[in-house]
Amino acid sequence: MIEDASPLPHGSNHIVESEGSQKLVNNSGLAADDEDPNLPPIDGGPGAWRFILGAFMMEAFQWGFALNYGVFQDYYFEHEPFRGNKSLAIVGTVATGGFYIGAPVVIPLIKLFPRCQRPMVWIGWALSVMSLIAASFATTLGVLITTQGVIYTVGITIIYWPIMNMLSEWFVKKRGLAFGIITAATGLSGLVMPFALAALLDRYGYPTTLRAIAVALAVFTGPVLPMVKGRIPPRHSGTNRKKADLSFLKTPVFYFFAASVLFQGLGHFFPTLYLPSYATVLGYSSSIGALLLALFSVAQIVGQVGIGHLSDGRISVKMLALVVPSVSGIAVFTLWGFGRSLASLIPFSLIYGVFAGGYLPLWARMGMTFGNDQDVALTIFGIFAFLKGVGNIITGPIGAALVAQGVNVEAYGLESTNATKGQNMSINI
């Protein structure tokens, strides 16, 4: 990218050349579209905050439900017709991992057909609701995987990525904060949804619960769908489409970010999967395990909003990409690894929630490291999502292998030694 290096007065414009195309940009790095007086303002204003509210509600209910599949898995495993089926985890893996893996498919479609962004959100919303109604009639694992897994993840995938593209239109300087607010919705729903789902399942069973959740999704997210729209009209955003700028692939910092995302994704889901089981092994009730997850959710809200805010020019995103996952790892190796009581598990849930939960908002700023081009930022976001999806999908098999040999409450991380095979298996990842 080549820019005029001469100093410019505030508010003046200059030309940025990229891949043979030109774009009018002012000295603050914003595209001319961003300061068009005929368009709503960026980084604030009623339209921007209505969008945030709509996206927040979609995140809380649509994605929040997928993240709480573990409650359903526990119920399915103990009740007919899925009792004892060891492949039930596939449903949750497909629902969450498929969402991330689907990013490289959906994002190019958004770029090619910008007019389809809002229809995609509406179609995805309808699919997610109908998939749960269909799942309520499932009596075999294959049908459950297809409905609550595949169809549901297709629905939330074509909801989420258009919303991320719209976010880039509404927010530039405050993008990290805006993304942090939206992603904090899953932390907020995590305070209520696990307990609500468990109570419904215990009292009414899975068919009625799934239908009730489908109605709840329709009632709570349907009214906010009109708020979820882009700032730039489709006829405008679809004109003068330039060739994709992939120059970021030639920069070392992109691979630093990519490695950070991949390895953070490999470890991110282990604590939320195994912390309740860890507490149970130590002799605590299931309610204590739920409490630890609730504390994680509270801390996650603080981390996502706070770290997102810090990434908006207050602390280098490169430094945050190094420090945030490092603190998470240290907490795992110390507070969780040596943890034998709530005196260490509660601080672990809080610290891990802040730093591991607060990592995702950094993606928005990582993408902007390579410029304010919306298409480039979304492309990078999609790559990061795919890498995290890879980590998510292989989390289950790795975790199952590591804990398959049982535990020893006297050892670090409840490590168990299999004398016959000479293998060491640890519940602490």
Tab-separated table of C-alpha atoms in Angstrom:
chain	number	residue	atom	x	y	z
A	1	MET	CA	0.000	0.000	0.000
A	2	ILE	CA	1.446	3.369	-1.022
A	3	GLU	CA	0.404	6.606	0.623
A	4	ASP	CA	1.335	10.247	0.144
A	5	ALA	CA	3.861	10.819	2.891
A	6	SER	CA	3.487	14.609	2.976
A	7	PRO	CA	1.882	16.092	6.098
A	8	LEU	CA	-1.818	16.840	5.751
A	9	PRO	CA	-4.061	19.220	7.660
A	10	HIS	CA	-6.762	17.665	9.841
A	11	GLY	CA	-9.794	16.581	7.831
A	12	SER	CA	-7.998	16.638	4.487
A	13	ASN	CA	-8.162	13.726	2.054
A	14	HIS	CA	-5.556	11.809	0.087
A	15	ILE	CA	-5.461	8.823	-2.232
A	16	VAL	CA	-4.500	5.325	-1.106
A	17	GLU	CA	-3.502	2.923	-3.859
A	18	SER	CA	-3.990	-0.795	-3.329
A	19	GLU	CA	-3.764	-3.553	-5.919
A	20	GLY	CA	-4.376	-1.187	-8.802
A	21	SER	CA	-7.372	0.554	-7.262
A	22	GLN	CA	-7.719	3.892	-5.520
A	23	LYS	CA	-9.619	4.846	-2.427
A	24	LEU	CA	-10.098	8.314	-0.927
A	25	VAL	CA	-8.806	8.384	2.633
A	26	ASN	CA	-8.384	11.234	5.109
A	27	ASN	CA	-5.419	11.795	7.368
A	28	SER	CA	-7.009	9.826	10.219
A	29	GLY	CA	-7.000	6.674	8.101
A	30	LEU	CA	-10.754	6.610	7.498
A	31	ALA	CA	-12.220	5.968	4.095
A	32	ALA	CA	-14.231	8.773	2.526
A	33	ASP	CA	-17.373	6.647	2.991
A	34	ASP	CA	-16.800	6.822	6.739
A	35	GLU	CA	-17.206	10.614	6.748
A	36	ASP	CA	-19.989	10.856	4.183
A	37	PRO	CA	-22.495	13.323	5.724
A	38	ASN	CA	-25.351	11.392	4.117
A	39	LEU	CA	-24.473	8.280	6.126
A	40	PRO	CA	-24.919	7.720	9.885
A	41	PRO	CA	-21.882	8.604	12.010
A	42	ILE	CA	-19.262	6.004	12.870
A	43	ASP	CA	-18.115	5.008	16.362
A	44	GLY	CA	-21.344	6.268	17.922
A	45	GLY	CA	-24.793	7.623	17.357
A	46	PRO	CA	-28.230	5.977	17.647
A	47	GLY	CA	-27.761	3.704	14.621
A	48	ALA	CA	-24.437	2.315	15.865
A	49	TRP	CA	-25.739	1.553	19.346
A	50	ARG	CA	-28.962	0.033	18.026
A	51	PHE	CA	-26.759	-2.270	15.969
A	52	ILE	CA	-24.739	-3.163	19.084
A	53	LEU	CA	-27.940	-3.989	20.971
A	54	GLY	CA	-29.211	-6.217	18.174
A	55	ALA	CA	-25.856	-7.982	17.778
A	56	PHE	CA	-25.569	-8.380	21.566
A	57	MET	CA	-28.932	-10.144	21.764
A	58	MET	CA	-28.091	-12.437	18.850
A	59	GLU	CA	-24.767	-13.326	20.465
A	60	ALA	CA	-26.310	-13.963	23.875
A	61	PHE	CA	-29.042	-16.313	22.680
A	62	GLN	CA	-27.896	-17.885	19.393
A	63	TRP	CA	-24.216	-18.412	20.183
A	64	GLY	CA	-24.792	-18.649	23.938
A	65	PHE	CA	-27.029	-21.689	23.428
A	66	ALA	CA	-24.359	-23.462	21.363
A	67	LEU	CA	-21.741	-22.885	24.060
A	68	ASN	CA	-23.968	-24.506	26.685
A	69	TYR	CA	-24.425	-27.812	24.875
A	70	GLY	CA	-22.571	-29.499	27.726
A	71	VAL	CA	-25.771	-29.318	29.806
A	72	PHE	CA	-27.633	-31.242	27.101
A	73	GLN	CA	-24.771	-33.713	26.742
A	74	ASP	CA	-24.940	-34.594	30.441
A	75	TYR	CA	-28.699	-35.097	30.188
A	76	TYR	CA	-28.572	-37.120	26.972
A	77	PHE	CA	-25.903	-39.423	28.400
A	78	GLU	CA	-28.058	-40.292	31.404
A	79	HIS	CA	-31.428	-40.659	29.667
A	80	GLU	CA	-33.007	-42.614	26.872
A	81	PRO	CA	-32.842	-42.784	23.895
A	82	PHE	CA	-29.195	-41.620	23.988
A	83	ARG	CA	-28.148	-43.137	27.320
A	84	GLY	CA	-24.480	-44.110	27.472
A	85	ASN	CA	-23.672	-42.983	23.910
A	86	LYS	CA	-20.020	-41.926	23.992
A	87	SER	CA	-20.296	-40.047	20.684
A	88	LEU	CA	-22.659	-37.381	22.008
A	89	ALA	CA	-19.787	-34.881	22.139
A	90	ILE	CA	-19.852	-34.791	18.321
A	91	VAL	CA	-23.029	-32.674	18.474
A	92	GLY	CA	-21.339	-29.926	20.505
A	93	THR	CA	-18.130	-30.125	18.511
A	94	VAL	CA	-20.029	-29.692	15.244
A	95	ALA	CA	-22.144	-26.833	16.645
A	96	THR	CA	-19.143	-24.788	17.841
A	97	GLY	CA	-16.255	-25.946	15.665
A	98	GLY	CA	-18.364	-25.889	12.503
A	99	PHE	CA	-19.162	-22.244	13.184
A	100	TYR	CA	-15.472	-21.316	13.117
A	101	ILE	CA	-14.573	-23.625	10.242
A	102	GLY	CA	-17.397	-22.142	8.173
A	103	ALA	CA	-15.895	-18.632	8.203
A	104	PRO	CA	-13.732	-19.095	5.051
A	105	VAL	CA	-16.873	-20.156	3.163
A	106	VAL	CA	-19.269	-17.447	4.333
A	107	ILE	CA	-16.918	-14.448	4.295
A	108	PRO	CA	-16.173	-14.597	0.525
A	109	LEU	CA	-19.926	-14.786	-0.105
A	110	ILE	CA	-20.418	-11.623	1.933
A	111	LYS	CA	-17.807	-9.829	-0.168
A	112	LEU	CA	-19.235	-11.022	-3.458
A	113	PHE	CA	-22.877	-10.404	-2.571
A	114	PRO	CA	-23.033	-7.545	-0.048
A	115	ARG	CA	-26.743	-7.091	-0.732
A	116	CYS	CA	-27.319	-10.520	0.806
A	117	GLN	CA	-25.963	-9.662	4.271
A	118	ARG	CA	-29.306	-8.904	5.925
A	119	PRO	CA	-31.163	-11.750	4.173
A	120	MET	CA	-28.417	-14.100	5.396
A	121	VAL	CA	-29.012	-13.003	8.990
A	122	TRP	CA	-32.766	-13.572	8.669
A	123	ILE	CA	-32.309	-16.968	7.000
A	124	GLY	CA	-29.751	-18.025	9.604
A	125	TRP	CA	-32.116	-16.964	12.373
A	126	ALA	CA	-34.930	-19.053	10.899
A	127	LEU	CA	-32.632	-22.078	10.442
A	128	SER	CA	-31.408	-21.961	14.022
A	129	VAL	CA	-34.947	-21.826	15.408
A	130	MET	CA	-36.279	-24.588	13.144
A	131	SER	CA	-33.263	-26.815	13.805
A	132	LEU	CA	-34.092	-26.967	17.513
A	133	ILE	CA	-37.722	-27.812	16.795
A	134	ALA	CA	-36.514	-30.607	14.496
A	135	ALA	CA	-34.025	-31.801	17.136
A	136	SER	CA	-36.856	-32.152	19.644
A	137	PHE	CA	-38.146	-35.086	17.583
A	138	ALA	CA	-34.731	-36.819	17.340
A	139	THR	CA	-34.489	-40.369	18.642
A	140	THR	CA	-31.140	-41.319	17.059
A	141	LEU	CA	-27.714	-39.752	17.341
A	142	GLY	CA	-27.507	-39.208	13.585
A	143	VAL	CA	-30.638	-37.054	13.576
A	144	LEU	CA	-29.413	-35.155	16.627
A	145	ILE	CA	-26.064	-34.409	14.973
A	146	THR	CA	-27.838	-33.247	11.812
A	147	THR	CA	-30.324	-30.955	13.584
A	148	GLN	CA	-28.831	-29.635	16.827
A	149	GLY	CA	-25.353	-29.890	15.314
A	150	VAL	CA	-25.088	-29.276	11.560
A	151	ILE	CA	-28.239	-27.263	10.774
A	152	TYR	CA	-27.928	-25.167	13.924
A	153	THR	CA	-24.291	-24.293	13.220
A	154	VAL	CA	-25.125	-23.386	9.611
A	155	GLY	CA	-27.745	-21.022	10.986
A	156	ILE	CA	-25.503	-19.228	13.478
A	157	THR	CA	-22.625	-19.147	10.990
A	158	ILE	CA	-24.586	-17.187	8.400
A	159	ILE	CA	-25.861	-14.924	11.188
A	160	TYR	CA	-22.528	-14.151	12.801
A	161	TRP	CA	-20.194	-13.336	9.924
A	162	PRO	CA	-22.463	-10.766	8.236
A	163	ILE	CA	-22.781	-9.124	11.663
A	164	MET	CA	-18.994	-8.954	11.956
A	165	ASN	CA	-18.816	-7.292	8.552
A	166	MET	CA	-21.478	-4.767	9.597
A	167	LEU	CA	-19.510	-4.081	12.783
A	168	SER	CA	-16.565	-2.967	10.644
A	169	GLU	CA	-18.831	-0.410	8.963
A	170	TRP	CA	-20.177	1.040	12.202
A	171	PHE	CA	-16.978	1.121	14.283
A	172	VAL	CA	-13.378	1.991	13.401
A	173	LYS	CA	-11.589	3.745	16.275
A	174	LYS	CA	-13.746	1.986	18.890
A	175	ARG	CA	-13.914	-1.375	17.127
A	176	GLY	CA	-12.169	-3.284	19.896
A	177	LEU	CA	-14.578	-1.932	22.521
A	178	ALA	CA	-17.614	-2.619	20.315
A	179	PHE	CA	-16.501	-6.179	19.637
A	180	GLY	CA	-15.811	-6.682	23.329
A	181	ILE	CA	-19.334	-5.565	24.248
A	182	ILE	CA	-20.893	-7.953	21.729
A	183	THR	CA	-18.806	-10.959	22.756
A	184	ALA	CA	-19.486	-10.219	26.438
A	185	ALA	CA	-23.060	-11.311	25.732
A	186	THR	CA	-22.031	-14.961	25.923
A	187	GLY	CA	-20.556	-14.348	29.359
A	188	LEU	CA	-23.798	-12.759	30.518
A	189	SER	CA	-25.916	-15.599	29.134
A	190	GLY	CA	-23.503	-18.037	30.779
A	191	LEU	CA	-24.680	-16.787	34.165
A	192	VAL	CA	-28.252	-17.898	33.546
A	193	MET	CA	-28.542	-20.330	30.654
A	194	PRO	CA	-26.784	-23.407	32.167
A	195	PHE	CA	-28.999	-23.351	35.247
A	196	ALA	CA	-32.149	-22.676	33.216
A	197	LEU	CA	-31.407	-25.470	30.752
A	198	ALA	CA	-30.634	-27.956	33.524
A	199	ALA	CA	-33.881	-27.129	35.342
A	200	LEU	CA	-35.963	-27.440	32.165
A	201	LEU	CA	-34.366	-30.735	31.179
A	202	ASP	CA	-34.826	-32.257	34.620
A	203	ARG	CA	-38.485	-31.270	34.780
A	204	TYR	CA	-39.703	-31.555	31.180
A	205	GLY	CA	-37.151	-33.632	29.246
A	206	TYR	CA	-35.307	-32.744	26.081
A	207	PRO	CA	-38.210	-32.562	23.538
A	208	THR	CA	-40.116	-29.898	25.482
A	209	THR	CA	-36.919	-28.071	26.455
A	210	LEU	CA	-35.703	-27.793	22.865
A	211	ARG	CA	-39.102	-26.478	21.741
A	212	ALA	CA	-39.138	-23.988	24.606
A	213	ILE	CA	-35.648	-22.758	23.655
A	214	ALA	CA	-36.733	-22.414	20.018
A	215	VAL	CA	-39.647	-20.215	21.136
A	216	ALA	CA	-37.338	-18.202	23.401
A	217	LEU	CA	-34.893	-17.594	20.540
A	218	ALA	CA	-37.745	-16.403	18.327
A	219	VAL	CA	-39.249	-14.145	21.012
A	220	PHE	CA	-36.032	-12.541	22.279
A	221	THR	CA	-34.049	-12.232	19.047
A	222	GLY	CA	-36.784	-11.807	16.432
A	223	PRO	CA	-37.682	-8.233	17.498
A	224	VAL	CA	-34.030	-7.060	17.281
A	225	LEU	CA	-33.443	-8.362	13.756
A	226	PRO	CA	-34.381	-4.977	12.191
A	227	MET	CA	-31.576	-3.375	14.236
A	228	VAL	CA	-28.971	-5.660	12.678
A	229	LYS	CA	-28.109	-3.821	9.502
A	230	GLY	CA	-25.018	-2.266	7.950
A	231	ARG	CA	-24.174	1.410	7.981
A	232	ILE	CA	-23.385	1.635	4.252
A	233	PRO	CA	-26.306	0.876	1.883
A	234	PRO	CA	-25.754	-2.336	-0.128
A	235	ARG	CA	-25.871	-0.478	-3.464
A	236	HIS	CA	-22.970	1.647	-2.196
A	237	SER	CA	-20.932	-1.107	-0.541
A	238	GLY	CA	-21.217	-3.304	-3.600
A	239	THR	CA	-19.760	-0.787	-6.061
A	240	ASN	CA	-16.152	-0.506	-7.188
A	241	ARG	CA	-15.131	-3.808	-5.669
A	242	LYS	CA	-11.384	-4.047	-5.769
A	243	LYS	CA	-9.153	-7.069	-5.987
A	244	ALA	CA	-8.517	-8.708	-2.628
A	245	ASP	CA	-5.427	-7.309	-0.910
A	246	LEU	CA	-3.487	-10.270	0.497
A	247	SER	CA	-0.251	-8.408	1.156
A	248	PHE	CA	-0.654	-9.120	4.880
A	249	LEU	CA	0.416	-12.713	4.112
A	250	LYS	CA	3.918	-11.372	3.453
A	251	THR	CA	4.290	-9.831	6.914
A	252	PRO	CA	5.820	-11.728	9.875
A	253	VAL	CA	3.409	-10.123	12.342
A	254	PHE	CA	0.458	-11.867	10.666
A	255	TYR	CA	2.020	-15.256	11.396
A	256	PHE	CA	2.738	-14.175	14.966
A	257	PHE	CA	-0.955	-13.371	15.379
A	258	ALA	CA	-1.994	-16.584	13.597
A	259	ALA	CA	0.193	-18.739	15.855
A	260	SER	CA	-1.166	-16.947	18.911
A	261	VAL	CA	-4.753	-17.616	17.801
A	262	LEU	CA	-4.095	-21.271	16.951
A	263	PHE	CA	-2.405	-22.184	20.222
A	264	GLN	CA	-4.869	-20.167	22.288
A	265	GLY	CA	-7.674	-22.017	20.495
A	266	LEU	CA	-6.080	-25.381	21.262
A	267	GLY	CA	-6.220	-24.751	24.996
A	268	HIS	CA	-9.109	-22.339	25.398
A	269	PHE	CA	-11.971	-24.825	25.743
A	270	PHE	CA	-10.319	-27.323	28.104
A	271	PRO	CA	-11.012	-25.516	31.416
A	272	THR	CA	-14.698	-24.917	30.682
A	273	LEU	CA	-15.060	-28.565	29.623
A	274	TYR	CA	-13.259	-30.113	32.583
A	275	LEU	CA	-13.445	-27.657	35.505
A	276	PRO	CA	-16.784	-29.067	36.781
A	277	SER	CA	-15.404	-32.631	36.574
A	278	TYR	CA	-12.249	-31.488	38.376
A	279	ALA	CA	-14.343	-30.061	41.216
A	280	THR	CA	-16.402	-33.263	41.402
A	281	VAL	CA	-13.252	-35.401	41.724
A	282	LEU	CA	-12.189	-33.218	44.641
A	283	GLY	CA	-15.475	-34.044	46.378
A	284	TYR	CA	-17.541	-30.957	45.601
A	285	SER	CA	-21.140	-31.084	44.415
A	286	SER	CA	-22.251	-30.391	40.855
A	287	SER	CA	-23.565	-27.007	41.989
A	288	ILE	CA	-20.005	-25.983	42.859
A	289	GLY	CA	-18.903	-26.889	39.337
A	290	ALA	CA	-21.720	-24.738	37.955
A	291	LEU	CA	-20.646	-21.927	40.289
A	292	LEU	CA	-17.092	-22.042	38.963
A	293	LEU	CA	-18.393	-21.754	35.399
A	294	ALA	CA	-20.648	-18.863	36.437
A	295	LEU	CA	-17.640	-17.054	37.935
A	296	PHE	CA	-15.769	-17.680	34.698
A	297	SER	CA	-18.664	-16.079	32.796
A	298	VAL	CA	-18.669	-12.990	35.037
A	299	ALA	CA	-14.916	-12.567	34.640
A	300	GLN	CA	-15.218	-13.126	30.900
A	301	ILE	CA	-17.522	-10.105	30.608
A	302	VAL	CA	-14.947	-7.932	32.391
A	303	GLY	CA	-12.123	-9.278	30.231
A	304	GLN	CA	-13.907	-8.921	26.903
A	305	VAL	CA	-15.006	-5.341	27.470
A	306	GLY	CA	-11.839	-4.273	29.314
A	307	ILE	CA	-9.254	-5.865	27.023
A	308	GLY	CA	-11.244	-4.803	23.966
A	309	HIS	CA	-11.139	-1.231	25.275
A	310	LEU	CA	-7.391	-1.429	25.987
A	311	SER	CA	-6.729	-2.663	22.454
A	312	ASP	CA	-8.210	0.540	20.976
A	313	GLY	CA	-4.838	2.286	20.905
A	314	ARG	CA	-4.163	2.226	24.649
A	315	ILE	CA	-1.849	-0.795	24.677
A	316	SER	CA	-0.143	-2.354	21.666
A	317	VAL	CA	-2.223	-5.223	20.302
A	318	LYS	CA	1.036	-7.145	19.751
A	319	MET	CA	1.816	-6.852	23.449
A	320	LEU	CA	-1.714	-7.890	24.387
A	321	ALA	CA	-1.569	-10.883	22.005
A	322	LEU	CA	1.524	-12.051	23.898
A	323	VAL	CA	0.590	-11.179	27.482
A	324	VAL	CA	-3.108	-12.156	27.577
A	325	PRO	CA	-2.706	-15.861	26.637
A	326	SER	CA	0.497	-16.073	28.689
A	327	VAL	CA	-1.331	-15.051	31.867
A	328	SER	CA	-4.034	-17.611	31.047
A	329	GLY	CA	-1.397	-20.337	30.704
A	330	ILE	CA	0.317	-19.391	33.949
A	331	ALA	CA	-3.025	-19.550	35.763
A	332	VAL	CA	-3.624	-23.057	34.383
A	333	PHE	CA	-0.201	-24.348	35.410
A	334	THR	CA	-0.344	-22.860	38.913
A	335	LEU	CA	-3.813	-22.162	40.317
A	336	TRP	CA	-5.507	-25.056	38.506
A	337	GLY	CA	-2.583	-27.488	38.452
A	338	PHE	CA	-1.951	-27.214	42.184
A	339	GLY	CA	-5.601	-26.569	43.010
A	340	ARG	CA	-7.080	-28.780	45.708
A	341	SER	CA	-9.755	-26.466	47.107
A	342	LEU	CA	-11.996	-23.545	46.232
A	343	ALA	CA	-9.293	-21.244	47.615
A	344	SER	CA	-7.394	-21.787	44.352
A	345	LEU	CA	-10.174	-22.821	41.957
A	346	ILE	CA	-12.223	-19.653	42.485
A	347	PRO	CA	-9.266	-17.315	41.731
A	348	PHE	CA	-8.437	-19.512	38.745
A	349	SER	CA	-11.964	-19.197	37.347
A	350	LEU	CA	-11.813	-15.415	37.695
A	351	ILE	CA	-8.308	-14.912	36.285
A	352	TYR	CA	-8.792	-17.376	33.447
A	353	GLY	CA	-12.152	-15.811	32.655
A	354	VAL	CA	-10.665	-12.326	32.359
A	355	PHE	CA	-7.651	-13.254	30.241
A	356	ALA	CA	-8.801	-16.281	28.223
A	357	GLY	CA	-12.277	-14.847	27.757
A	358	GLY	CA	-10.837	-11.440	26.923
A	359	TYR	CA	-8.643	-12.715	24.108
A	360	LEU	CA	-11.299	-12.853	21.379
A	361	PRO	CA	-11.858	-9.050	21.119
A	362	LEU	CA	-8.188	-8.702	20.148
A	363	TRP	CA	-9.011	-10.228	16.761
A	364	ALA	CA	-10.721	-7.011	15.667
A	365	ARG	CA	-7.573	-4.967	16.349
A	366	MET	CA	-5.237	-7.604	14.951
A	367	GLY	CA	-7.035	-7.265	11.621
A	368	MET	CA	-6.693	-3.479	11.716
A	369	THR	CA	-2.932	-3.773	12.174
A	370	PHE	CA	-2.783	-4.142	8.400
A	371	GLY	CA	-4.933	-1.084	7.665
A	372	ASN	CA	-8.539	0.037	7.950
A	373	ASP	CA	-9.680	-1.804	4.830
A	374	GLN	CA	-12.902	-3.571	5.807
A	375	ASP	CA	-12.399	-6.493	3.414
A	376	VAL	CA	-8.864	-7.165	4.649
A	377	ALA	CA	-9.960	-7.030	8.288
A	378	LEU	CA	-12.817	-9.468	7.634
A	379	THR	CA	-10.552	-11.832	5.678
A	380	ILE	CA	-8.046	-11.931	8.540
A	381	PHE	CA	-10.868	-12.433	11.025
A	382	GLY	CA	-12.050	-15.412	8.984
A	383	ILE	CA	-8.576	-16.956	8.945
A	384	PHE	CA	-8.325	-16.583	12.703
A	385	ALA	CA	-11.747	-18.172	13.132
A	386	PHE	CA	-10.722	-21.144	10.996
A	387	LEU	CA	-7.578	-21.631	13.099
A	388	LYS	CA	-9.586	-21.500	16.318
A	389	GLY	CA	-12.073	-23.933	14.791
A	390	VAL	CA	-9.263	-26.403	14.153
A	391	GLY	CA	-8.263	-26.116	17.808
A	392	ASN	CA	-11.866	-26.493	18.932
A	393	ILE	CA	-12.541	-29.621	16.894
A	394	ILE	CA	-9.490	-31.505	18.140
A	395	THR	CA	-10.009	-30.425	21.761
A	396	GLY	CA	-12.488	-33.239	22.441
A	397	PRO	CA	-10.373	-36.188	21.258
A	398	ILE	CA	-7.228	-34.854	22.937
A	399	GLY	CA	-9.019	-34.238	26.206
A	400	ALA	CA	-10.695	-37.637	26.156
A	401	ALA	CA	-7.335	-39.352	25.642
A	402	LEU	CA	-5.647	-37.367	28.408
A	403	VAL	CA	-8.242	-38.163	31.063
A	404	ALA	CA	-9.036	-41.729	29.980
A	405	GLN	CA	-6.814	-43.336	32.620
A	406	GLY	CA	-8.540	-41.870	35.674
A	407	VAL	CA	-7.156	-39.442	38.277
A	408	ASN	CA	-5.020	-39.259	41.386
A	409	VAL	CA	-6.079	-36.532	43.811
A	410	GLU	CA	-2.619	-36.492	45.398
A	411	ALA	CA	-0.771	-35.671	42.156
A	412	TYR	CA	-0.276	-32.432	40.268
A	413	GLY	CA	-3.248	-31.790	38.009
A	414	LEU	CA	-4.854	-34.994	39.379
A	415	GLU	CA	-2.381	-36.902	37.239
A	416	SER	CA	-2.849	-40.658	36.998
A	417	THR	CA	-0.116	-43.114	36.062
A	418	ASN	CA	-1.059	-46.227	34.110
A	419	ALA	CA	1.502	-48.724	35.244
A	420	THR	CA	0.604	-51.271	32.590
A	421	LYS	CA	1.064	-49.042	29.594
A	422	GLY	CA	3.581	-46.719	31.158
A	423	GLN	CA	1.533	-43.686	30.151
A	424	ASN	CA	0.856	-40.545	32.166
A	425	MET	CA	-2.583	-39.032	31.752
A	426	SER	CA	-3.539	-35.718	33.309
A	427	ILE	CA	-6.892	-34.021	33.667
A	428	ASN	CA	-5.039	-30.721	33.784
A	429	ILE	CA	-4.328	-29.535	30.234
